[in-house]
Amino acid sequence: MSGWRERLAAQRYDAIVVGSGPNGLAAALTLAEAGRAVLVLEAAKTAGGGLRSEERTLPGFVHDVCSAIHPMAAGSPFFVGRDLPGLEWIHPPLALAHPLDDGSAVALAASVEATAEGLGADGRAWTRLVGALARDWPTLAPELLGPLRVPSLAMARFGLRALRPARALAESWFRGEPARALFAGIAAHAVLPLDGAASAAAGLVLGALGHVTGWPLARGGSQRIADALLARLSSLGAEILTGARVASLAELPPARDVLLDVTPRQLLALGGERLPASYRRTLARFRYGPAAFKIDYALSGPIPWRAEACRRAGTVHVGGTLDAIAQSEADVWRGVLPARPYMIVAQQSLFDATRAPAGRHTAWVYCHVPAASTADRTEAMERELERHAPGFCDLVLARAVLSPADLEAHNPNYVGGAIGGGVSDLAQIVARPRLSWSPYATPIPGMFLCSSSTPPGAGGHGMCGWQAAQAALGRG
Ligand SMILES: Cc1cc2nc3c(=O)[nH]c(=O)nc-3n(C[C@H](O)[C@H](O)[C@H](O)COP(=O)(O)OP(=O)(O)OC[C@H]3O[C@@H](n4cnc5c(N)ncnc54)[C@H](O)[C@@H]3O)c2cc1C
């Protein structure tokens, strides 16, 4: 043993958390608030996991390396009502805009009424489908963001819709292309084929959250969310050690509980033979799915979108019609590179002057690619951006690309470049990573999994960590 291992060998903690993503930090904070002596061990130099922000292109340009837009955190029972000095949510005038080929755009606004108005004849259907879910959110949130349980009536009603394929749901509720495209673009965040069961879930949840919490970004960068949680942890006496990659459970100092913000593949490597064979087989079967290919841009001006609504939105979905987005996602699942990739664009600097020097701007753009793909998607992505924002390429001062391999090097939880902690299809929503009323517990007493590979899955909500900590405290 050497370095931190040697130094900590003589210490004893109530709880050790391995990994400091939003879930690791939420777990650590929940335990520290319960009076436990907590140690957080993080492999990277900077804590925060998927919440880190860095100057990736040019000096003065702050880029969110991973997560950028935070409906899941702003609507999370873990964050709501929590006093976190230094964390300020910024709400762009529009949560989301979705440009169409004719130069128009459809938008997700804070109010159900404004969104419905923009959808014309489909406005009523949006209100009945997504608006109703937004109204039910306070009742549904604990069930949606927690582990499997016997559903309430509201949850059962939601489930009947959420379990459908996104395409079928959109086609049965909406008659016009704009509403169908809007719904498809939101659903496609889940990285699922839009003809697959349960692919409607993300469309419903993220659509409703647009009306409940908005789709905010953190002033100064997503790193500020991590920094606020870290400051609170330190004030409670928790120890946070960065640059501490744990290679085996045997390296950890003694502790009553160990919570692991890692995915099943890493848990297998950490636990080895200590884990029973049947659990090892379950972990080995866990599927990660397609990857992301991301580009951060330093720009000399704002993105010159043809559609005016796109200039007022924090997030823009570039992908066209429901059919086009479904095709793009189906291609990725077949191992093919889509000719016209569906892309998620965030333009933080339009609403947060701290992100770029005066008059300059940032853009955060990613598309989906087959798992571990080595293809460079820059040209295909910029072709699509240029179609909807002529002159975009002339504004590029610098770009920094993150391929699937780069993403995994940045964070070992992004296995093969997959960013959601594992596929969130029906099978892995129910069994995440295994079918259990307490999927956080592992067969080793006092050892818990707390990453997005547990319910409720991907996002900066911290709820996987909060639930795992509840289990460790004997309340789960
Ligand atoms: C490009 C991209 C865009 C995204 N956009 C959004 C978005 O806009 N909104 C949103 O809500 N979510 C988004 N996400 C997803 C979000 O970032 C993740 O769902 C979230 O970070 C998962 O949190 P976590 O705590 O489970 O794990 P992570 O955030 O992945 O953190 C895990 C941490 O554990 C550390 N670790 C792993 N193994 C070890 C070890 N052996 N020893 C020590 N430390 C270890 C890692 O270094 C890492 O810091 C995005 C992700 C990516 C990559």
PDB file of C-alpha atoms in Angstrom, residues 157-381:
ATOM      1  CA  ARG A 157     -51.851   5.575 -15.034  1.00  0.00           C
ATOM      2  CA  PHE A 158     -48.439   7.071 -15.813  1.00  0.00           C
ATOM      3  CA  GLY A 159     -46.933   3.592 -16.244  1.00  0.00           C
ATOM      4  CA  LEU A 160     -49.488   2.559 -18.882  1.00  0.00           C
ATOM      5  CA  ARG A 161     -48.328   5.456 -21.048  1.00  0.00           C
ATOM      6  CA  ALA A 162     -44.637   5.451 -20.143  1.00  0.00           C
ATOM      7  CA  LEU A 163     -44.236   1.771 -20.970  1.00  0.00           C
ATOM      8  CA  ARG A 164     -45.310   2.344 -24.589  1.00  0.00           C
ATOM      9  CA  PRO A 165     -42.905   3.011 -27.445  1.00  0.00           C
ATOM     10  CA  ALA A 166     -42.355   6.770 -27.854  1.00  0.00           C
ATOM     11  CA  ARG A 167     -43.357   6.622 -31.516  1.00  0.00           C
ATOM     12  CA  ALA A 168     -46.657   4.847 -30.822  1.00  0.00           C
ATOM     13  CA  LEU A 169     -47.528   7.249 -27.994  1.00  0.00           C
ATOM     14  CA  ALA A 170     -46.701  10.337 -30.060  1.00  0.00           C
ATOM     15  CA  GLU A 171     -48.624   9.074 -33.094  1.00  0.00           C
ATOM     16  CA  SER A 172     -51.690   8.148 -31.077  1.00  0.00           C
ATOM     17  CA  TRP A 173     -51.851  11.471 -29.172  1.00  0.00           C
ATOM     18  CA  PHE A 174     -50.650  14.043 -31.712  1.00  0.00           C
ATOM     19  CA  ARG A 175     -51.812  14.588 -35.304  1.00  0.00           C
ATOM     20  CA  GLY A 176     -49.261  17.217 -36.367  1.00  0.00           C
ATOM     21  CA  GLU A 177     -45.542  16.856 -37.033  1.00  0.00           C
ATOM     22  CA  PRO A 178     -44.431  19.664 -34.675  1.00  0.00           C
ATOM     23  CA  ALA A 179     -45.853  18.008 -31.524  1.00  0.00           C
ATOM     24  CA  ARG A 180     -44.657  14.563 -32.605  1.00  0.00           C
ATOM     25  CA  ALA A 181     -41.166  15.904 -33.269  1.00  0.00           C
ATOM     26  CA  LEU A 182     -41.073  17.776 -29.951  1.00  0.00           C
ATOM     27  CA  PHE A 183     -42.038  14.630 -28.043  1.00  0.00           C
ATOM     28  CA  ALA A 184     -39.597  12.426 -30.000  1.00  0.00           C
ATOM     29  CA  GLY A 185     -36.696  14.786 -29.345  1.00  0.00           C
ATOM     30  CA  ILE A 186     -37.347  14.708 -25.612  1.00  0.00           C
ATOM     31  CA  ALA A 187     -37.869  10.933 -25.509  1.00  0.00           C
ATOM     32  CA  ALA A 188     -34.605  10.362 -27.391  1.00  0.00           C
ATOM     33  CA  HIS A 189     -32.627  11.555 -24.335  1.00  0.00           C
ATOM     34  CA  ALA A 190     -33.082   7.989 -23.044  1.00  0.00           C
ATOM     35  CA  VAL A 191     -30.866   6.562 -25.837  1.00  0.00           C
ATOM     36  CA  LEU A 192     -33.479   3.923 -26.717  1.00  0.00           C
ATOM     37  CA  PRO A 193     -34.989   2.915 -30.052  1.00  0.00           C
ATOM     38  CA  LEU A 194     -38.208   4.950 -30.247  1.00  0.00           C
ATOM     39  CA  ASP A 195     -40.100   1.815 -31.315  1.00  0.00           C
ATOM     40  CA  GLY A 196     -39.056  -0.012 -28.149  1.00  0.00           C
ATOM     41  CA  ALA A 197     -41.172  -0.521 -25.024  1.00  0.00           C
ATOM     42  CA  ALA A 198     -40.775   2.179 -22.347  1.00  0.00           C
ATOM     43  CA  SER A 199     -39.080   4.622 -24.710  1.00  0.00           C
ATOM     44  CA  ALA A 200     -41.965   7.041 -24.030  1.00  0.00           C
ATOM     45  CA  ALA A 201     -40.962   7.372 -20.355  1.00  0.00           C
ATOM     46  CA  ALA A 202     -38.226   9.994 -20.780  1.00  0.00           C
ATOM     47  CA  GLY A 203     -40.465  12.024 -23.108  1.00  0.00           C
ATOM     48  CA  LEU A 204     -43.180  12.154 -20.473  1.00  0.00           C
ATOM     49  CA  VAL A 205     -40.943  12.780 -17.452  1.00  0.00           C
ATOM     50  CA  LEU A 206     -38.642  15.395 -19.020  1.00  0.00           C
ATOM     51  CA  GLY A 207     -41.585  17.022 -20.819  1.00  0.00           C
ATOM     52  CA  ALA A 208     -43.527  17.326 -17.549  1.00  0.00           C
ATOM     53  CA  LEU A 209     -40.449  18.598 -15.697  1.00  0.00           C
ATOM     54  CA  GLY A 210     -40.273  21.408 -18.272  1.00  0.00           C
ATOM     55  CA  HIS A 211     -43.508  22.650 -16.697  1.00  0.00           C
ATOM     56  CA  VAL A 212     -42.689  21.748 -13.086  1.00  0.00           C
ATOM     57  CA  THR A 213     -39.105  22.965 -12.621  1.00  0.00           C
ATOM     58  CA  GLY A 214     -38.065  24.132 -16.077  1.00  0.00           C
ATOM     59  CA  TRP A 215     -34.807  22.934 -17.643  1.00  0.00           C
ATOM     60  CA  PRO A 216     -32.316  25.101 -15.754  1.00  0.00           C
ATOM     61  CA  LEU A 217     -28.542  25.373 -15.885  1.00  0.00           C
ATOM     62  CA  ALA A 218     -26.255  26.218 -12.978  1.00  0.00           C
ATOM     63  CA  ARG A 219     -24.688  29.678 -12.967  1.00  0.00           C
ATOM     64  CA  GLY A 220     -20.931  29.231 -13.389  1.00  0.00           C
ATOM     65  CA  GLY A 221     -21.220  25.628 -14.636  1.00  0.00           C
ATOM     66  CA  SER A 222     -22.514  22.278 -13.419  1.00  0.00           C
ATOM     67  CA  GLN A 223     -19.360  22.103 -11.268  1.00  0.00           C
ATOM     68  CA  ARG A 224     -21.096  24.598  -8.955  1.00  0.00           C
ATOM     69  CA  ILE A 225     -23.649  21.912  -8.053  1.00  0.00           C
ATOM     70  CA  ALA A 226     -20.841  19.590  -6.994  1.00  0.00           C
ATOM     71  CA  ASP A 227     -19.002  22.404  -5.218  1.00  0.00           C
ATOM     72  CA  ALA A 228     -22.113  23.309  -3.206  1.00  0.00           C
ATOM     73  CA  LEU A 229     -22.572  19.673  -2.130  1.00  0.00           C
ATOM     74  CA  LEU A 230     -18.852  19.367  -1.306  1.00  0.00           C
ATOM     75  CA  ALA A 231     -18.918  22.541   0.806  1.00  0.00           C
ATOM     76  CA  ARG A 232     -21.872  21.200   2.782  1.00  0.00           C
ATOM     77  CA  LEU A 233     -20.099  17.860   3.229  1.00  0.00           C
ATOM     78  CA  SER A 234     -16.935  19.549   4.504  1.00  0.00           C
ATOM     79  CA  SER A 235     -18.956  21.661   6.933  1.00  0.00           C
ATOM     80  CA  LEU A 236     -20.256  18.398   8.421  1.00  0.00           C
ATOM     81  CA  GLY A 237     -16.717  17.080   8.863  1.00  0.00           C
ATOM     82  CA  ALA A 238     -16.690  14.639   5.964  1.00  0.00           C
ATOM     83  CA  GLU A 239     -13.310  13.937   4.346  1.00  0.00           C
ATOM     84  CA  ILE A 240     -13.042  14.141   0.548  1.00  0.00           C
ATOM     85  CA  LEU A 241      -9.966  12.723  -1.117  1.00  0.00           C
ATOM     86  CA  THR A 242      -9.402  13.205  -4.875  1.00  0.00           C
ATOM     87  CA  GLY A 243      -6.804  11.395  -6.988  1.00  0.00           C
ATOM     88  CA  ALA A 244      -7.705   8.226  -5.069  1.00  0.00           C
ATOM     89  CA  ARG A 245      -8.659   5.447  -7.486  1.00  0.00           C
ATOM     90  CA  VAL A 246      -9.842   2.358  -5.635  1.00  0.00           C
ATOM     91  CA  ALA A 247      -8.713  -0.807  -7.400  1.00  0.00           C
ATOM     92  CA  SER A 248     -10.005  -3.354  -4.897  1.00  0.00           C
ATOM     93  CA  LEU A 249     -12.308  -3.384  -1.892  1.00  0.00           C
ATOM     94  CA  ALA A 250      -9.353  -4.727   0.092  1.00  0.00           C
ATOM     95  CA  GLU A 251      -7.678  -1.301  -0.150  1.00  0.00           C
ATOM     96  CA  LEU A 252     -10.385   0.447   1.847  1.00  0.00           C
ATOM     97  CA  PRO A 253      -9.851   1.323   5.507  1.00  0.00           C
ATOM     98  CA  PRO A 254     -12.306  -0.269   7.942  1.00  0.00           C
ATOM     99  CA  ALA A 255     -15.858   1.089   7.756  1.00  0.00           C
ATOM    100  CA  ARG A 256     -19.321  -0.017   8.765  1.00  0.00           C
ATOM    101  CA  ASP A 257     -20.772   0.789   5.330  1.00  0.00           C
ATOM    102  CA  VAL A 258     -19.284   1.154   1.856  1.00  0.00           C
ATOM    103  CA  LEU A 259     -21.272   2.842  -0.912  1.00  0.00           C
ATOM    104  CA  LEU A 260     -20.041   2.497  -4.469  1.00  0.00           C
ATOM    105  CA  ASP A 261     -20.798   5.151  -7.110  1.00  0.00           C
ATOM    106  CA  VAL A 262     -19.661   2.754  -9.837  1.00  0.00           C
ATOM    107  CA  THR A 263     -21.335   0.591 -12.486  1.00  0.00           C
ATOM    108  CA  PRO A 264     -21.752  -3.208 -12.346  1.00  0.00           C
ATOM    109  CA  ARG A 265     -18.632  -3.828 -14.452  1.00  0.00           C
ATOM    110  CA  GLN A 266     -16.464  -1.916 -11.969  1.00  0.00           C
ATOM    111  CA  LEU A 267     -18.165  -3.516  -8.991  1.00  0.00           C
ATOM    112  CA  LEU A 268     -17.189  -6.887 -10.474  1.00  0.00           C
ATOM    113  CA  ALA A 269     -13.567  -5.768 -10.707  1.00  0.00           C
ATOM    114  CA  LEU A 270     -13.564  -4.236  -7.210  1.00  0.00           C
ATOM    115  CA  GLY A 271     -15.321  -7.119  -5.468  1.00  0.00           C
ATOM    116  CA  GLY A 272     -13.966 -10.100  -7.411  1.00  0.00           C
ATOM    117  CA  GLU A 273     -14.364 -13.410  -5.630  1.00  0.00           C
ATOM    118  CA  ARG A 274     -15.853 -11.731  -2.562  1.00  0.00           C
ATOM    119  CA  LEU A 275     -19.109 -11.434  -4.493  1.00  0.00           C
ATOM    120  CA  PRO A 276     -21.243 -14.595  -4.747  1.00  0.00           C
ATOM    121  CA  ALA A 277     -21.168 -16.262  -8.188  1.00  0.00           C
ATOM    122  CA  SER A 278     -24.885 -15.679  -8.901  1.00  0.00           C
ATOM    123  CA  TYR A 279     -24.552 -11.925  -8.207  1.00  0.00           C
ATOM    124  CA  ARG A 280     -21.415 -11.800 -10.349  1.00  0.00           C
ATOM    125  CA  ARG A 281     -23.366 -13.365 -13.213  1.00  0.00           C
ATOM    126  CA  THR A 282     -26.128 -10.756 -12.807  1.00  0.00           C
ATOM    127  CA  LEU A 283     -23.581  -7.924 -12.872  1.00  0.00           C
ATOM    128  CA  ALA A 284     -21.821  -9.388 -15.906  1.00  0.00           C
ATOM    129  CA  ARG A 285     -25.138  -9.475 -17.839  1.00  0.00           C
ATOM    130  CA  PHE A 286     -25.768  -5.740 -17.284  1.00  0.00           C
ATOM    131  CA  ARG A 287     -25.979  -3.874 -20.630  1.00  0.00           C
ATOM    132  CA  TYR A 288     -24.566  -0.397 -21.299  1.00  0.00           C
ATOM    133  CA  GLY A 289     -25.884   0.404 -24.800  1.00  0.00           C
ATOM    134  CA  PRO A 290     -24.826   3.084 -27.280  1.00  0.00           C
ATOM    135  CA  ALA A 291     -22.369   5.869 -26.545  1.00  0.00           C
ATOM    136  CA  ALA A 292     -22.117   9.638 -26.907  1.00  0.00           C
ATOM    137  CA  PHE A 293     -19.852  11.719 -29.123  1.00  0.00           C
ATOM    138  CA  LYS A 294     -19.525  15.247 -27.788  1.00  0.00           C
ATOM    139  CA  ILE A 295     -18.104  18.564 -28.988  1.00  0.00           C
ATOM    140  CA  ASP A 296     -17.572  21.693 -26.901  1.00  0.00           C
ATOM    141  CA  TYR A 297     -17.277  24.898 -28.894  1.00  0.00           C
ATOM    142  CA  ALA A 298     -15.797  28.305 -28.239  1.00  0.00           C
ATOM    143  CA  LEU A 299     -17.705  30.648 -30.563  1.00  0.00           C
ATOM    144  CA  SER A 300     -17.190  34.242 -31.639  1.00  0.00           C
ATOM    145  CA  GLY A 301     -20.943  34.910 -31.372  1.00  0.00           C
ATOM    146  CA  PRO A 302     -24.300  33.311 -30.546  1.00  0.00           C
ATOM    147  CA  ILE A 303     -25.461  30.417 -32.751  1.00  0.00           C
ATOM    148  CA  PRO A 304     -27.285  32.034 -35.716  1.00  0.00           C
ATOM    149  CA  TRP A 305     -30.374  29.803 -35.633  1.00  0.00           C
ATOM    150  CA  ARG A 306     -32.833  30.363 -38.480  1.00  0.00           C
ATOM    151  CA  ALA A 307     -35.770  29.893 -36.089  1.00  0.00           C
ATOM    152  CA  GLU A 308     -36.028  32.734 -33.578  1.00  0.00           C
ATOM    153  CA  ALA A 309     -37.305  30.480 -30.753  1.00  0.00           C
ATOM    154  CA  CYS A 310     -33.983  28.600 -30.770  1.00  0.00           C
ATOM    155  CA  ARG A 311     -32.178  31.805 -29.742  1.00  0.00           C
ATOM    156  CA  ARG A 312     -34.245  31.970 -26.531  1.00  0.00           C
ATOM    157  CA  ALA A 313     -33.857  28.332 -25.487  1.00  0.00           C
ATOM    158  CA  GLY A 314     -31.303  26.791 -23.126  1.00  0.00           C
ATOM    159  CA  THR A 315     -31.521  23.489 -25.007  1.00  0.00           C
ATOM    160  CA  VAL A 316     -32.089  22.858 -28.708  1.00  0.00           C
ATOM    161  CA  HIS A 317     -32.875  19.452 -30.210  1.00  0.00           C
ATOM    162  CA  VAL A 318     -31.565  19.102 -33.748  1.00  0.00           C
ATOM    163  CA  GLY A 319     -33.000  16.052 -35.450  1.00  0.00           C
ATOM    164  CA  GLY A 320     -36.061  17.013 -37.448  1.00  0.00           C
ATOM    165  CA  THR A 321     -39.221  14.946 -37.558  1.00  0.00           C
ATOM    166  CA  LEU A 322     -40.326  12.034 -35.392  1.00  0.00           C
ATOM    167  CA  ASP A 323     -39.421   9.686 -38.264  1.00  0.00           C
ATOM    168  CA  ALA A 324     -35.968  11.230 -38.671  1.00  0.00           C
ATOM    169  CA  ILE A 325     -35.175  11.006 -34.951  1.00  0.00           C
ATOM    170  CA  ALA A 326     -36.507   7.443 -34.758  1.00  0.00           C
ATOM    171  CA  GLN A 327     -34.305   6.530 -37.733  1.00  0.00           C
ATOM    172  CA  SER A 328     -31.243   8.128 -36.134  1.00  0.00           C
ATOM    173  CA  GLU A 329     -31.730   6.242 -32.859  1.00  0.00           C
ATOM    174  CA  ALA A 330     -32.542   2.945 -34.627  1.00  0.00           C
ATOM    175  CA  ASP A 331     -29.346   3.269 -36.692  1.00  0.00           C
ATOM    176  CA  VAL A 332     -27.249   3.757 -33.592  1.00  0.00           C
ATOM    177  CA  TRP A 333     -28.755   0.641 -32.030  1.00  0.00           C
ATOM    178  CA  ARG A 334     -28.001  -1.348 -35.216  1.00  0.00           C
ATOM    179  CA  GLY A 335     -24.376  -0.273 -34.991  1.00  0.00           C
ATOM    180  CA  VAL A 336     -24.696   2.170 -37.899  1.00  0.00           C
ATOM    181  CA  LEU A 337     -23.718   5.846 -37.932  1.00  0.00           C
ATOM    182  CA  PRO A 338     -26.818   7.938 -38.742  1.00  0.00           C
ATOM    183  CA  ALA A 339     -26.397  10.176 -41.805  1.00  0.00           C
ATOM    184  CA  ARG A 340     -28.299  12.890 -39.916  1.00  0.00           C
ATOM    185  CA  PRO A 341     -27.522  12.455 -36.227  1.00  0.00           C
ATOM    186  CA  TYR A 342     -30.085  13.553 -33.647  1.00  0.00           C
ATOM    187  CA  MET A 343     -28.235  16.066 -31.434  1.00  0.00           C
ATOM    188  CA  ILE A 344     -28.739  17.771 -28.104  1.00  0.00           C
ATOM    189  CA  VAL A 345     -27.359  21.322 -27.997  1.00  0.00           C
ATOM    190  CA  ALA A 346     -26.988  23.475 -24.880  1.00  0.00           C
ATOM    191  CA  GLN A 347     -26.130  27.160 -25.183  1.00  0.00           C
ATOM    192  CA  GLN A 348     -25.354  28.156 -21.605  1.00  0.00           C
ATOM    193  CA  SER A 349     -23.440  31.383 -22.320  1.00  0.00           C
ATOM    194  CA  LEU A 350     -26.566  33.038 -23.801  1.00  0.00           C
ATOM    195  CA  PHE A 351     -28.004  33.119 -20.279  1.00  0.00           C
ATOM    196  CA  ASP A 352     -24.898  32.954 -18.076  1.00  0.00           C
ATOM    197  CA  ALA A 353     -22.239  35.595 -18.743  1.00  0.00           C
ATOM    198  CA  THR A 354     -19.702  33.722 -16.577  1.00  0.00           C
ATOM    199  CA  ARG A 355     -19.282  31.020 -19.243  1.00  0.00           C
ATOM    200  CA  ALA A 356     -17.376  33.021 -21.893  1.00  0.00           C
ATOM    201  CA  PRO A 357     -15.506  36.326 -22.407  1.00  0.00           C
ATOM    202  CA  ALA A 358     -17.763  39.288 -23.287  1.00  0.00           C
ATOM    203  CA  GLY A 359     -19.393  38.892 -26.706  1.00  0.00           C
ATOM    204  CA  ARG A 360     -18.124  35.306 -27.043  1.00  0.00           C
ATOM    205  CA  HIS A 361     -20.147  32.122 -26.542  1.00  0.00           C
ATOM    206  CA  THR A 362     -19.969  28.423 -25.750  1.00  0.00           C
ATOM    207  CA  ALA A 363     -21.921  25.539 -27.226  1.00  0.00           C
ATOM    208  CA  TRP A 364     -22.264  22.017 -25.822  1.00  0.00           C
ATOM    209  CA  VAL A 365     -23.346  19.463 -28.416  1.00  0.00           C
ATOM    210  CA  TYR A 366     -23.551  15.681 -28.450  1.00  0.00           C
ATOM    211  CA  CYS A 367     -25.047  12.918 -30.525  1.00  0.00           C
ATOM    212  CA  HIS A 368     -25.456   9.185 -30.001  1.00  0.00           C
ATOM    213  CA  VAL A 369     -23.112   6.687 -31.647  1.00  0.00           C
ATOM    214  CA  PRO A 370     -22.772   2.881 -31.454  1.00  0.00           C
ATOM    215  CA  ALA A 371     -21.033   1.631 -28.299  1.00  0.00           C
ATOM    216  CA  ALA A 372     -17.274   2.273 -28.310  1.00  0.00           C
ATOM    217  CA  SER A 373     -17.470   3.775 -31.818  1.00  0.00           C
ATOM    218  CA  THR A 374     -14.202   5.297 -33.017  1.00  0.00           C
ATOM    219  CA  ALA A 375     -15.867   7.341 -35.771  1.00  0.00           C
ATOM    220  CA  ASP A 376     -15.350  11.106 -35.847  1.00  0.00           C
ATOM    221  CA  ARG A 377     -18.827  12.668 -36.084  1.00  0.00           C
ATOM    222  CA  THR A 378     -17.674  16.288 -36.236  1.00  0.00           C
ATOM    223  CA  GLU A 379     -18.436  16.753 -39.927  1.00  0.00           C
ATOM    224  CA  ALA A 380     -21.908  15.146 -39.791  1.00  0.00           C
ATOM    225  CA  MET A 381     -22.819  17.172 -36.694  1.00  0.00           C
TER     226      MET A 381
END
